[in-house]
């Protein structure tokens, strides 16, 4: 009968930012697996807003980050997870993010930022992330930043709804 639209999403961000936890939370209960550091990448699926999402959960560990760019071409949207309690590594986030934004294959892809781990005290707010990462200068694609707590699921639905409204 009725076939749901499909959407391939690439989920990136530094190691330990919470990518796998975000994705586990979006999956149906029966398919949940334990969250461990990702080696290479994992492929996961879930449905929201009548869309079947296939998410490539890329490892954020330094030695695997060069893998990300090979998957940009096939993606219809990008989720970039930021650990906003990790102020020390915000400069690394900025470097990796700008490499992604400057890559030709990401041009015009809707990009969702989760300002994750907002439950941890002394975190950067989404506004501070925007300033530090210079997101206001990003005008060649739709983007959105939303605070999240991947442990409770707070903010995740808002983020995924934003993606489903910006797919082309
Ligand atoms: P890699 O697979 O190494 O790239 O890491 P990842 O980005 O997939 O991170 P992962 O989901 O494995 O989470 C790393 C750690 O952060 C785990 O111990 C999670 O439980 C924890 N974590 C994830 N999201 C949150 C959050 O919103 N708040 C808090 N306090 N902890 C979180």
Coordinates of C-alpha atoms and ligand atoms in Angstrom, one line a residue, residues 11-24 34-40 42 57-62 64 68 81-83 85 115-120 148-154 156, ligand 1:
X11 CA 24.8 12.2 12.4
X12 CA 28.2 13.7 13.2
X13 CA 29.9 15.5 16.1
X14 CA 32.9 14.9 18.3
X15 CA 33.3 11.7 20.2
X16 CA 31.3 11.6 23.4
X17 CA 29.0 14.4 22.3
X18 CA 26.0 12.1 22.5
X19 CA 25.2 11.0 18.9
X20 CA 24.5 7.4 19.7
X21 CA 22.4 8.3 22.7
X22 CA 20.3 10.7 20.6
X23 CA 19.7 8.0 18.1
X24 CA 18.9 5.3 20.6
X34 CA 23.6 -0.3 24.7
X35 CA 25.5 2.9 23.9
X36 CA 29.3 2.4 23.6
X37 CA 31.9 4.4 21.7
X38 CA 31.1 4.0 18.0
X39 CA 33.8 2.3 15.8
X40 CA 33.5 3.5 12.2
X42 CA 26.4 2.4 12.7
X57 CA 25.8 7.4 13.3
X58 CA 29.4 8.3 12.5
X59 CA 32.1 7.8 15.0
X60 CA 33.4 11.1 16.4
X61 CA 36.8 9.8 17.4
X62 CA 39.6 11.7 15.8
X64 CA 37.4 8.2 12.2
X68 CA 32.4 11.6 7.5
X81 CA 25.7 17.0 17.9
X82 CA 27.6 19.5 20.2
X83 CA 28.4 18.6 23.8
X85 CA 29.4 21.1 28.6
X115 CA 23.2 21.7 21.8
X116 CA 23.3 18.6 23.9
X117 CA 24.0 17.8 27.6
X118 CA 22.2 21.0 28.8
X119 CA 21.5 19.1 32.1
X120 CA 25.2 19.5 33.0
X148 CA 18.8 18.8 24.1
X149 CA 19.3 16.2 26.8
X150 CA 19.7 12.9 25.0
X151 CA 19.4 11.0 28.3
X152 CA 15.8 12.1 28.8
X153 CA 15.0 12.9 25.2
X154 CA 14.3 16.5 25.8
X156 CA 14.9 15.6 20.2
Ligands
LIG1 P1 31.2 8.3 19.8 O1 30.5 7.1 19.4 O2 32.5 8.0 20.5 O3 31.4 9.3 18.6 O4 30.3 9.1 20.9 P2 28.8 9.6 20.8 O5 28.8 11.0 20.3 O6 28.0 8.6 20.1 O7 28.4 9.7 22.3 P3 27.5 8.7 23.2 O8 26.1 8.7 22.7 O9 28.3 7.4 23.2 O10 27.5 9.4 24.6 C1 28.7 9.6 25.3 C2 28.4 9.7 26.8 O11 27.6 10.9 27.1 C3 27.6 8.6 27.3 O12 28.0 8.3 28.6 C4 26.1 9.1 27.4 O13 25.4 8.6 28.4 C5 26.4 10.6 27.8 N1 25.4 11.6 27.3 C6 24.8 11.6 26.1 N2 23.9 12.6 26.0 C7 23.9 13.2 27.2 C8 23.2 14.3 27.8 O14 22.3 15.0 27.2 N3 23.4 14.6 29.1 C9 24.3 13.9 29.9 N4 24.5 14.3 31.1 N5 25.0 12.9 29.4 C10 24.8 12.5 28.1

